[in-house]
Coordinates of C-alpha atoms in Angstrom, one line a residue:
Chain A
M1 CA 25.7 22.0 -14.2
S2 CA 23.3 25.0 -14.2
E3 CA 21.8 26.2 -11.0
I4 CA 18.1 26.0 -10.2
E5 CA 16.7 29.5 -10.5
L6 CA 13.4 29.2 -8.6
E7 CA 12.6 31.9 -6.0
G8 CA 9.6 33.4 -4.4
V9 CA 6.5 31.2 -3.9
V10 CA 6.9 27.7 -5.5
V11 CA 3.8 25.5 -5.5
I12 CA 4.6 21.9 -6.1
T13 CA 1.8 19.9 -7.7
G14 CA 1.4 16.8 -9.8
N15 CA -0.5 13.6 -10.0
Y16 CA -1.0 11.5 -7.0
G17 CA 2.3 9.7 -6.2
S18 CA 4.4 11.6 -8.7
G19 CA 7.0 12.4 -6.0
K20 CA 6.0 15.9 -5.0
T21 CA 7.0 15.6 -1.4
E22 CA 10.4 14.0 -2.0
T23 CA 11.0 16.7 -4.7
A24 CA 9.8 19.5 -2.4
V25 CA 11.9 18.4 0.6
N26 CA 15.0 17.9 -1.5
L27 CA 14.5 21.2 -3.3
A28 CA 14.2 22.9 0.1
L29 CA 17.4 21.3 1.4
N30 CA 19.3 22.1 -1.9
R31 CA 18.3 25.7 -2.0
S32 CA 19.0 26.2 1.7
E33 CA 22.4 24.8 1.2
A34 CA 22.9 27.3 -1.7
G35 CA 22.4 30.1 0.9
L36 CA 18.7 30.9 0.3
D37 CA 16.3 31.5 3.2
V38 CA 13.9 28.7 2.6
S39 CA 10.4 27.8 4.1
I40 CA 8.3 24.8 3.3
A41 CA 4.6 24.2 4.0
D42 CA 2.9 20.9 4.0
L43 CA -0.4 21.4 2.2
D44 CA -1.0 17.7 1.6
L45 CA -4.5 17.2 2.7
V46 CA -4.9 14.0 0.6
N47 CA -2.1 11.6 1.6
P48 CA -2.3 9.9 5.0
Y49 CA 1.3 8.6 5.1
F50 CA 4.7 9.8 3.8
R51 CA 4.1 13.5 4.2
T52 CA 6.6 16.4 4.5
R53 CA 6.0 16.4 8.3
E54 CA 8.0 13.1 8.4
A55 CA 11.1 14.9 7.2
R56 CA 10.6 17.8 9.6
E57 CA 13.5 17.1 11.9
N58 CA 16.1 16.9 9.0
L59 CA 14.7 20.0 7.3
E60 CA 14.9 22.1 10.6
K61 CA 18.4 20.8 11.2
H62 CA 19.4 22.3 7.9
G63 CA 17.8 25.6 8.6
V64 CA 14.6 25.2 6.6
K65 CA 11.5 26.7 8.2
V66 CA 8.7 24.0 8.3
I67 CA 5.1 25.3 8.4
L68 CA 2.9 22.5 9.8
P69 CA -0.3 22.2 11.7
H70 CA 0.1 22.0 15.5
D71 CA 1.7 18.8 16.8
R72 CA -1.5 17.6 18.4
Y73 CA -3.0 17.4 14.8
M74 CA 0.0 15.6 13.4
F75 CA -2.0 12.4 12.7
A76 CA -5.4 14.0 12.0
D77 CA -7.4 12.3 9.3
L78 CA -8.9 15.6 8.1
P79 CA -7.7 18.6 6.2
I80 CA -6.1 21.4 8.3
L81 CA -4.8 24.6 6.7
V82 CA -2.9 26.8 9.1
P83 CA -3.1 30.6 8.8
A84 CA 0.7 30.8 8.8
V85 CA 0.7 29.5 5.2
A86 CA -1.0 32.6 3.9
G87 CA 1.4 34.7 6.0
A88 CA 4.4 33.0 4.4
I89 CA 2.9 33.7 0.9
R90 CA 2.3 37.4 1.7
H91 CA 5.7 37.9 3.3
P92 CA 7.8 35.3 1.5
S93 CA 11.4 34.3 2.4
D94 CA 13.8 33.9 -0.5
L95 CA 11.9 30.6 -1.4
V96 CA 8.6 29.4 0.0
I97 CA 7.8 25.9 -1.1
L98 CA 4.1 24.8 -0.9
D99 CA 3.9 21.0 -1.1
A100 CA 0.3 20.4 -2.3
G101 CA -1.5 17.1 -2.3
G102 CA -1.9 15.0 -5.4
D103 CA -4.2 15.4 -8.4
D104 CA -6.9 18.1 -8.6
A105 CA -8.2 17.0 -5.2
G106 CA -4.9 18.0 -3.6
A107 CA -4.7 21.2 -5.6
T108 CA -8.1 22.4 -4.5
V109 CA -6.5 23.7 -1.2
L110 CA -4.6 26.3 -3.3
A111 CA -7.9 27.9 -4.3
A112 CA -8.5 28.5 -0.6
L113 CA -5.3 30.5 -0.5
G114 CA -6.5 32.5 -3.6
D115 CA -6.3 36.0 -1.9
A116 CA -2.7 35.6 -0.7
L117 CA -1.6 33.9 -3.9
G118 CA -3.3 36.5 -6.0
E119 CA -1.3 39.3 -4.3
A120 CA 1.9 37.4 -4.7
R121 CA 1.2 36.6 -8.3
A122 CA 0.5 40.3 -9.0
L123 CA 4.1 40.9 -7.9
G124 CA 5.3 38.1 -10.2
R125 CA 6.4 35.9 -7.2
V126 CA 4.3 32.7 -7.8
N127 CA 5.5 29.6 -9.7
M128 CA 3.5 26.5 -9.9
I129 CA 5.4 23.3 -10.8
Q130 CA 4.0 20.1 -12.1
V131 CA 6.0 17.0 -11.0
I132 CA 6.0 14.2 -13.5
N133 CA 7.0 10.5 -13.2
P134 CA 6.2 8.6 -16.3
F135 CA 6.3 5.3 -14.4
R136 CA 3.2 6.2 -12.5
P137 CA -0.3 5.3 -13.8
F138 CA -2.1 7.9 -15.9
T139 CA 1.0 10.0 -16.6
D140 CA 3.1 7.9 -19.0
T141 CA 2.0 10.0 -22.0
V142 CA 1.9 13.6 -23.0
E143 CA -1.9 13.4 -23.1
G144 CA -2.1 11.9 -19.6
C145 CA 0.1 14.7 -18.2
L146 CA -1.8 17.4 -19.9
K147 CA -5.1 16.1 -18.6
I148 CA -3.7 16.2 -15.0
L149 CA -2.2 19.7 -15.8
G150 CA -5.6 21.0 -16.9
E151 CA -7.4 19.5 -13.9
I152 CA -4.8 21.0 -11.5
E153 CA -5.1 24.4 -13.1
T154 CA -8.9 24.4 -12.8
A155 CA -8.8 23.2 -9.2
S156 CA -6.1 25.5 -8.0
K157 CA -7.1 28.6 -10.1
L158 CA -3.4 28.9 -10.9
K159 CA -1.3 28.3 -14.1
V160 CA 1.5 25.8 -14.2
T161 CA 4.7 27.7 -14.9
G162 CA 7.3 25.0 -14.8
L163 CA 7.8 21.2 -15.2
V164 CA 9.9 18.8 -13.2
S165 CA 10.8 15.4 -14.5
N166 CA 11.0 13.1 -11.5
S167 CA 11.4 9.9 -13.4
H168 CA 12.2 6.9 -11.2
L169 CA 11.4 3.3 -10.2
M170 CA 13.0 3.8 -6.7
E171 CA 16.2 1.8 -6.3
H172 CA 15.5 0.0 -9.6
T173 CA 16.0 3.3 -11.7
S174 CA 18.5 3.3 -14.5
A175 CA 20.0 6.3 -16.4
H176 CA 17.7 5.3 -19.3
D177 CA 14.7 5.8 -17.1
I178 CA 15.9 9.3 -16.2
Y179 CA 16.2 10.1 -19.9
R180 CA 12.8 8.7 -20.7
G181 CA 11.3 11.1 -18.1
Y182 CA 13.2 14.1 -19.5
E183 CA 12.1 13.3 -23.0
L184 CA 8.5 13.2 -21.9
A185 CA 8.9 16.6 -20.1
E186 CA 10.5 17.9 -23.3
A187 CA 7.5 16.8 -25.4
I188 CA 5.1 18.5 -22.9
S189 CA 7.3 21.6 -22.9
R190 CA 7.2 21.7 -26.7
R191 CA 3.4 21.3 -26.8
T192 CA 2.7 23.9 -24.1
G193 CA 5.6 26.3 -24.1
I194 CA 6.0 25.6 -20.3
K195 CA 9.7 25.4 -19.3
I196 CA 11.5 22.5 -17.6
E197 CA 12.7 23.8 -14.3
F198 CA 14.9 20.8 -13.4
V199 CA 15.1 17.0 -13.6
T200 CA 15.7 14.9 -10.5
A201 CA 18.0 11.9 -10.1
H202 CA 19.0 9.9 -7.1
I203 CA 22.4 11.0 -5.8
G204 CA 23.9 7.6 -6.5
L205 CA 22.8 7.7 -10.1
I206 CA 24.2 11.1 -11.1
P207 CA 27.7 9.9 -11.9
K208 CA 26.1 7.5 -14.5
L209 CA 24.2 10.3 -16.2
D210 CA 25.2 12.2 -19.3
I211 CA 24.3 15.6 -17.9
S212 CA 24.9 17.2 -21.4
R213 CA 21.6 15.6 -22.5
F214 CA 19.6 18.0 -20.2
N215 CA 19.0 21.7 -21.1
C216 CA 18.1 22.3 -17.4
P217 CA 19.6 21.8 -13.9
V218 CA 19.6 18.4 -12.2
L219 CA 18.4 18.2 -8.6
P220 CA 20.1 15.4 -6.7
I221 CA 17.7 13.4 -4.6
Q222 CA 18.3 11.7 -1.3
R223 CA 15.4 9.7 0.0
E224 CA 14.0 11.7 2.9
L225 CA 10.8 9.6 3.4
A226 CA 12.1 6.2 4.3
F227 CA 10.5 2.9 4.9
P228 CA 10.8 1.5 8.5
W229 CA 13.1 -1.3 7.4
N230 CA 15.5 1.0 5.5
P231 CA 17.2 4.1 6.9
R232 CA 17.2 7.5 5.1
K233 CA 19.6 7.4 2.1
Chain B
M1 CA 4.3 -5.4 -19.2
A2 CA 7.2 -3.2 -18.0
K3 CA 7.6 -2.2 -14.4
V4 CA 5.5 0.7 -13.1
L5 CA 5.7 2.5 -9.8
M6 CA 2.5 1.9 -7.7
K7 CA 1.1 2.3 -4.3
G8 CA 0.0 -1.0 -2.8
N9 CA -3.6 0.2 -2.8
E10 CA -3.5 1.0 -6.5
A11 CA -1.7 -2.2 -7.4
I12 CA -4.3 -4.3 -5.6
G13 CA -7.0 -2.5 -7.7
E14 CA -5.1 -3.1 -11.0
A15 CA -4.4 -6.8 -10.0
A16 CA -8.1 -7.4 -9.4
I17 CA -8.8 -6.2 -13.0
R18 CA -6.0 -8.3 -14.4
A19 CA -7.6 -11.3 -12.5
G20 CA -10.9 -10.7 -14.3
C21 CA -12.7 -8.9 -11.5
L22 CA -14.9 -6.2 -13.0
N23 CA -17.1 -5.7 -10.0
Y24 CA -15.9 -3.6 -7.1
F25 CA -18.0 -2.2 -4.4
A26 CA -16.5 -0.2 -1.5
Y27 CA -16.8 2.6 1.0
P28 CA -13.8 4.9 1.6
I29 CA -11.7 4.7 4.7
T30 CA -8.1 5.6 5.4
P31 CA -5.6 4.0 4.7
Q32 CA -7.2 2.1 1.8
S33 CA -9.2 4.8 0.0
E34 CA -6.8 4.8 -3.0
V35 CA -8.1 1.4 -4.1
A36 CA -11.5 3.0 -4.6
E37 CA -10.1 6.1 -6.2
Y38 CA -8.0 4.1 -8.6
L39 CA -10.8 1.7 -9.5
A40 CA -13.3 4.5 -9.9
K41 CA -11.0 5.7 -12.8
R42 CA -9.9 2.4 -14.2
L43 CA -13.0 0.2 -14.1
P44 CA -15.0 2.3 -16.6
E45 CA -12.1 1.9 -19.0
V46 CA -12.6 -1.9 -19.0
N47 CA -16.5 -1.9 -18.8
G48 CA -16.4 -2.8 -15.2
V49 CA -18.6 -1.5 -12.3
F50 CA -17.5 0.5 -9.3
L51 CA -20.3 1.4 -6.9
Q52 CA -19.7 3.2 -3.6
G53 CA -22.1 1.7 -1.1
E54 CA -23.8 3.8 1.6
S55 CA -21.9 1.9 4.3
E56 CA -19.7 -1.1 4.7
V57 CA -22.7 -3.1 5.9
A58 CA -24.4 -2.4 2.5
V59 CA -21.2 -3.1 0.7
G60 CA -20.8 -6.6 2.3
Y61 CA -24.2 -7.6 0.9
M62 CA -23.5 -6.0 -2.5
I63 CA -20.5 -8.4 -2.6
F64 CA -22.8 -11.3 -1.5
G65 CA -25.3 -10.5 -4.3
A66 CA -22.7 -10.3 -7.0
A67 CA -20.8 -13.4 -5.8
A68 CA -24.2 -15.4 -5.7
C69 CA -24.5 -14.4 -9.4
G70 CA -21.1 -16.1 -10.2
E71 CA -19.3 -12.8 -10.8
R72 CA -15.8 -12.2 -9.7
V73 CA -16.2 -9.5 -7.1
M74 CA -13.9 -7.7 -4.6
T75 CA -14.2 -5.1 -1.9
T76 CA -11.5 -3.3 0.1
S77 CA -11.7 -1.7 3.5
S78 CA -9.8 -1.0 6.7
S79 CA -10.4 -2.4 10.1
P80 CA -13.6 -0.7 11.3
G81 CA -15.1 -1.2 7.9
V82 CA -14.3 -4.8 7.9
S83 CA -16.0 -5.2 11.3
L84 CA -19.1 -3.8 9.7
M85 CA -18.8 -6.3 6.8
S86 CA -18.2 -9.3 9.1
E87 CA -21.9 -10.3 9.2
A88 CA -22.0 -10.5 5.4
I89 CA -18.7 -12.4 5.4
S90 CA -20.3 -15.1 7.7
Y91 CA -23.3 -15.2 5.3
I92 CA -21.1 -15.5 2.3
A93 CA -19.1 -18.3 3.9
G94 CA -22.3 -20.0 4.9
A95 CA -23.8 -19.7 1.4
R96 CA -20.6 -20.9 -0.1
C97 CA -19.9 -18.0 -2.5
P98 CA -16.5 -16.9 -3.7
A99 CA -15.5 -13.3 -3.0
V100 CA -12.3 -11.4 -2.2
F101 CA -12.0 -9.1 0.8
V102 CA -9.0 -6.8 1.3
N103 CA -8.3 -5.4 4.8
I104 CA -5.6 -2.6 4.8
V105 CA -5.4 -2.7 8.6
R106 CA -5.2 0.4 10.8
G107 CA -4.8 0.8 14.5
G108 CA -7.7 -0.2 16.7
P109 CA -9.8 -1.1 18.6
G110 CA -12.7 1.1 17.7
L111 CA -11.8 4.0 15.4
G112 CA -8.2 3.6 16.6
G113 CA -6.0 5.6 14.3
I114 CA -4.9 5.8 10.6
L115 CA -1.4 4.4 10.9
P116 CA -0.4 0.8 10.1
S117 CA -1.3 -2.1 12.4
Q118 CA -1.7 -5.9 12.4
G119 CA -4.3 -5.8 15.1
D120 CA -6.9 -7.6 13.0
Y121 CA -5.1 -10.9 13.0
F122 CA -7.7 -12.6 15.3
Q123 CA -10.6 -11.0 13.3
A124 CA -9.2 -12.3 10.0
T125 CA -8.1 -15.8 11.1
K126 CA -10.4 -16.7 13.9
G127 CA -13.8 -15.5 12.5
G128 CA -14.9 -12.0 13.1
G129 CA -18.4 -13.0 12.0
H130 CA -20.4 -15.7 13.7
G131 CA -20.5 -19.4 13.1
D132 CA -18.0 -22.1 12.2
Y133 CA -16.2 -20.6 9.2
H134 CA -12.8 -19.6 8.1
M135 CA -11.4 -17.4 5.4
L136 CA -8.2 -18.2 3.5
V137 CA -6.0 -15.3 4.6
M138 CA -3.0 -14.1 2.7
A139 CA -0.6 -11.4 4.0
P140 CA 1.7 -9.7 1.5
D141 CA 5.0 -8.1 2.6
G142 CA 5.2 -5.6 -0.3
V143 CA 3.5 -4.3 -3.4
Q144 CA 4.6 -7.1 -5.8
E145 CA 3.3 -9.8 -3.5
A146 CA 0.1 -7.9 -2.9
V147 CA -0.5 -8.0 -6.7
E148 CA 0.3 -11.8 -6.9
M149 CA -1.8 -12.6 -3.9
T150 CA -4.8 -10.6 -5.2
M151 CA -4.6 -12.3 -8.6
R152 CA -4.4 -15.7 -6.9
A153 CA -7.2 -14.9 -4.5
F154 CA -10.0 -15.1 -7.1
P155 CA -9.3 -18.7 -8.3
L156 CA -8.7 -19.8 -4.7
A157 CA -12.1 -18.3 -3.7
E158 CA -13.7 -20.3 -6.5
K159 CA -11.8 -23.4 -5.6
Y160 CA -13.1 -23.4 -2.1
R161 CA -16.3 -21.4 -2.9
G162 CA -15.8 -19.0 0.0
P163 CA -14.4 -15.7 1.0
V164 CA -10.7 -15.1 0.7
M165 CA -9.0 -12.2 2.5
I166 CA -5.8 -10.3 1.7
M167 CA -4.6 -8.7 4.9
G168 CA -2.1 -5.9 4.6
D169 CA -1.1 -3.4 7.3
G170 CA -1.6 0.3 6.3
L171 CA 2.0 0.5 5.0
I172 CA 1.4 -2.2 2.5
G173 CA -1.4 -0.1 1.1
Q174 CA 0.3 3.2 1.3
M175 CA 3.9 2.5 0.2
M176 CA 5.1 2.7 -3.4
E177 CA 7.2 0.1 -5.1
P178 CA 8.0 -0.9 -8.7
V179 CA 5.6 -3.7 -9.7
E180 CA 4.7 -6.0 -12.6
F181 CA 1.5 -7.8 -13.4
P182 CA 2.2 -11.4 -14.4
D183 CA -0.2 -12.4 -17.1
N184 CA 0.1 -16.1 -16.2
L185 CA -1.7 -15.6 -12.9
Y186 CA -5.0 -15.0 -14.7
T187 CA -7.3 -18.1 -14.7
P188 CA -10.8 -18.2 -16.2
P189 CA -13.6 -18.9 -13.8
T190 CA -14.8 -22.5 -13.5
N191 CA -17.8 -24.5 -12.2
K192 CA -20.0 -21.6 -11.6
D193 CA -22.9 -23.4 -13.4
E194 CA -23.0 -25.8 -10.5
W195 CA -24.1 -23.3 -7.9
A196 CA -24.4 -19.7 -9.2
T197 CA -27.7 -18.0 -9.9
T198 CA -27.0 -17.1 -13.5
G199 CA -30.5 -17.9 -14.9
M200 CA -31.8 -21.2 -16.2
D201 CA -31.3 -20.1 -19.8
R202 CA -27.7 -19.3 -19.3
R203 CA -26.3 -22.7 -18.2
N204 CA -26.3 -26.3 -19.3
S205 CA -28.0 -27.6 -16.3
R206 CA -31.7 -28.4 -15.3
K207 CA -30.8 -28.1 -11.6
K208 CA -32.1 -25.1 -9.7
N209 CA -29.3 -23.2 -8.0
I210 CA -30.4 -21.6 -4.7
V211 CA -27.8 -19.5 -2.7
K212 CA -28.6 -19.5 1.0
S213 CA -27.1 -20.0 4.4
L214 CA -30.3 -21.0 6.2
Y215 CA -30.5 -24.7 7.1
L216 CA -33.2 -25.3 9.8
D217 CA -32.9 -29.1 9.8
P218 CA -30.1 -29.7 12.4
A219 CA -28.9 -32.8 10.6
I220 CA -28.6 -30.9 7.3
L221 CA -26.9 -28.0 9.1
N222 CA -24.5 -30.4 10.7
S223 CA -23.5 -32.0 7.4
H224 CA -23.2 -28.5 5.8
N225 CA -20.7 -27.6 8.6
M226 CA -18.9 -30.9 8.1
L227 CA -18.5 -30.0 4.4
L228 CA -17.1 -26.6 5.3
K229 CA -14.7 -28.2 7.8
S230 CA -13.5 -30.6 5.2
Q231 CA -12.7 -27.6 3.0
Y232 CA -10.8 -25.9 5.7
D233 CA -8.9 -29.1 6.3
Q234 CA -8.1 -29.2 2.6
M235 CA -6.8 -25.6 2.8
K236 CA -4.5 -26.8 5.6
R237 CA -3.1 -29.5 3.3
E238 CA -2.8 -27.6 0.1
E239 CA -2.6 -23.8 0.6
V240 CA -0.1 -23.2 3.3
R241 CA 2.5 -20.6 2.1
F242 CA 5.5 -19.2 3.9
E243 CA 8.9 -17.9 3.3
P244 CA 11.9 -19.2 5.3
Y245 CA 14.7 -16.7 5.9
N246 CA 18.3 -17.6 7.0
I247 CA 17.0 -21.0 8.0
D248 CA 19.8 -23.3 6.8
G249 CA 22.6 -22.5 9.3
E250 CA 22.8 -22.9 13.1
Y251 CA 20.6 -20.2 14.5
K252 CA 20.1 -19.2 18.1
A253 CA 16.6 -17.8 17.8
L254 CA 13.6 -18.2 15.5
V255 CA 11.5 -15.1 14.6
V256 CA 8.0 -15.5 13.2
S257 CA 6.6 -12.3 11.6
Y258 CA 4.6 -11.2 8.5
G259 CA 3.9 -8.2 6.4
T260 CA 5.7 -4.9 7.0
M261 CA 6.9 -6.3 10.3
S262 CA 8.8 -9.1 8.5
R263 CA 10.8 -6.6 6.4
V264 CA 11.9 -4.9 9.5
C265 CA 12.9 -8.3 11.0
K266 CA 14.9 -9.1 7.8
T267 CA 16.9 -5.9 8.1
A268 CA 17.5 -6.8 11.8
I269 CA 18.5 -10.4 11.0
D270 CA 20.9 -9.2 8.2
N271 CA 22.5 -6.7 10.7
M272 CA 22.9 -9.4 13.4
K273 CA 24.4 -11.8 10.9
T274 CA 27.2 -9.3 10.2
E275 CA 27.9 -9.5 14.0
G276 CA 28.0 -13.3 13.9
F277 CA 24.7 -13.6 15.7
E278 CA 22.5 -16.0 13.6
V279 CA 18.7 -15.6 13.7
A280 CA 16.2 -17.4 11.5
M281 CA 12.7 -16.3 10.4
I282 CA 9.6 -18.0 9.1
R283 CA 7.3 -15.5 7.4
P284 CA 3.8 -16.8 7.1
Q285 CA 2.4 -15.7 3.7
T286 CA -0.9 -17.4 4.6
L287 CA -2.2 -16.6 8.1
F288 CA -5.0 -19.2 7.6
P289 CA -3.9 -21.9 7.0
F290 CA -1.0 -21.2 9.3
P291 CA 2.4 -22.7 8.6
E292 CA 2.4 -24.8 11.7
K293 CA 4.6 -27.6 10.4
A294 CA 7.4 -25.2 9.1
I295 CA 7.5 -23.4 12.4
H296 CA 7.5 -26.6 14.4
E297 CA 10.4 -28.0 12.4
A298 CA 12.4 -24.7 12.5
A299 CA 11.9 -24.5 16.3
A300 CA 13.1 -28.1 16.6
K301 CA 16.7 -27.2 15.4
E302 CA 19.1 -28.0 18.2
S303 CA 20.9 -24.6 18.1
C304 CA 17.5 -22.8 18.4
Q305 CA 17.0 -21.6 22.0
C306 CA 13.7 -19.7 21.7
V307 CA 11.0 -18.6 19.4
V308 CA 9.6 -15.1 19.2
S309 CA 6.5 -13.8 17.5
I310 CA 7.1 -10.2 16.4
E311 CA 3.9 -8.4 15.5
M312 CA 2.3 -5.0 15.1
S313 CA -0.3 -6.2 17.5
M314 CA -0.4 -7.0 21.2
G315 CA 0.2 -10.8 21.1
Q316 CA -2.2 -12.3 18.6
M317 CA -0.2 -14.5 16.2
V318 CA 1.9 -15.7 19.2
E319 CA -1.0 -18.0 20.1
D320 CA -0.7 -19.8 16.7
V321 CA 3.1 -19.8 17.0
D322 CA 2.8 -21.3 20.5
R323 CA 0.4 -24.0 19.1
S324 CA 2.8 -24.8 16.3
V325 CA 5.9 -25.0 18.5
K326 CA 4.1 -27.4 20.9
G327 CA 6.3 -26.7 23.9
Q328 CA 9.6 -27.7 22.3
K329 CA 11.1 -24.2 23.0
P330 CA 9.9 -21.1 25.0
V331 CA 7.7 -18.9 22.8
T332 CA 7.3 -15.2 23.6
W333 CA 5.8 -12.1 22.0
F334 CA 7.4 -8.8 21.0
G335 CA 5.7 -5.9 19.3
Q336 CA 4.2 -2.5 19.2
C337 CA 0.9 -1.1 18.0
G338 CA -0.9 2.1 17.5
G339 CA 0.9 3.0 14.3
E340 CA 4.5 2.9 15.3
V341 CA 6.4 0.2 13.6
P342 CA 9.3 -1.3 15.7
T343 CA 12.7 -0.3 14.3
P344 CA 15.3 -2.8 13.2
E345 CA 17.3 -1.7 16.2
A346 CA 14.5 -2.4 18.7
V347 CA 14.1 -5.9 17.1
M348 CA 17.8 -6.6 17.4
E349 CA 17.9 -5.4 21.0
H350 CA 15.0 -7.6 21.9
V351 CA 16.2 -10.8 20.2
R352 CA 19.7 -10.4 21.7
S353 CA 18.1 -10.1 25.1
L354 CA 16.4 -13.5 24.7
V355 CA 19.5 -15.6 24.2

């Protein structure tokens, strides 16, 4: 299986509920394990539950630097963007993952980081990824995904440079469902020329996959944002 | 339709459309705002109407107006917003109009917090607004059940001509699960000619329909209330829904819990079962009418030493559990609120300590 190549600043975007945070957290753990110096910032100003901050303990245990608002604002119901994020963009570790919120509303925060991102982009260090799950409303077609892509680019003032197929129905996902997501990402890639960075698959499903069907790496996913009745798995 | 992955809030919005509700008025509040966001996108696609009111007070009366016109109508909110709507809910119950209210409950009292809670149990089941009224209250334990309950809520509201509430804690609105929308849950509206203000030229009736809750003559107001009471009694006979869990064997304790809390309790019960410690559960799916008989019977089992109401509130449902058990076995409360959901381990430790 080929290795994920992403380095520098990686902005994770996508439609609401596409699985950005689970992708971002797993990417951070995976790259950290591969020996990279990884930081992750929670820029999700949209979602009130299931945010990166909930995976903080596990990330820090694995050597990932987590950039979050101060503890006392942990449950704030309003947007907070800490200055440390711009600092991390200007002086990036090997990999800086910015977990943005969903849709154009969530991507708007990136425009507020325009100065820092502009400098990094001039140095060729900024990637912006669109995470796609075809089982989510509004993104089951190429047209639906392209509409979100356009809205995110407008709101963020950045260009999408990579696609991630994060196709799943949680514990009800089949190998076929993963292929379906990959095929959608391929169709978008053919239409736009944007490359597929990787596909995701739950770690338990990987043995059932025909990896030769993918012309890109596979990121194994372990659920890091769990329900209170189920432990992390 | 194949399975899709949806947040509870989005799925409730889609379920309303599938139930034939094309009128949705709301005011955003965490943790239910995704319903409004979803329906703002979806309703125009099906020629429906989404209007954001200037406040929840206004929204409550927008619901009243649409309901009085015989239209299927829904709003969604969270705790403080539902408090603001409570006056309109009382008027709607008094005027006998069908409408669906969804409360994705957050921590209280007051502004409280944005994390999940079940602290609005009393508000939902015992009134909230003024006067002798009840709502039929359903409490889903996941996204699929939220869909089914939302779709059933509209015909039930029409059957009883009153407000029906879906009460989900914040997690029910925020969590994502695979979901399907069963077509067979759609039913066409009935009987609205008998009461709705649709215009004389649009119905086969010469009777004037007047929608109101004002009855100054005490005898008439009394008989109006007697009619409402007879409907609440009918609900108690016909609409009680509950899920029994691990109820067939010889259990030492009976748990009563609903919503997110019941899923934690199921994990705890499964874990205790592997240790040979049997615990049963009744999960009320309707909070009003309450499954009194089922709880009474489950508590009566000889092996059952005690009953515990486990809630994400500070001892609310326990009053109804106590009323149902009628002194056969000791009834106690366990729970947590403020946004923290008790863990399966905490539930296990507590239940073991009771026996």
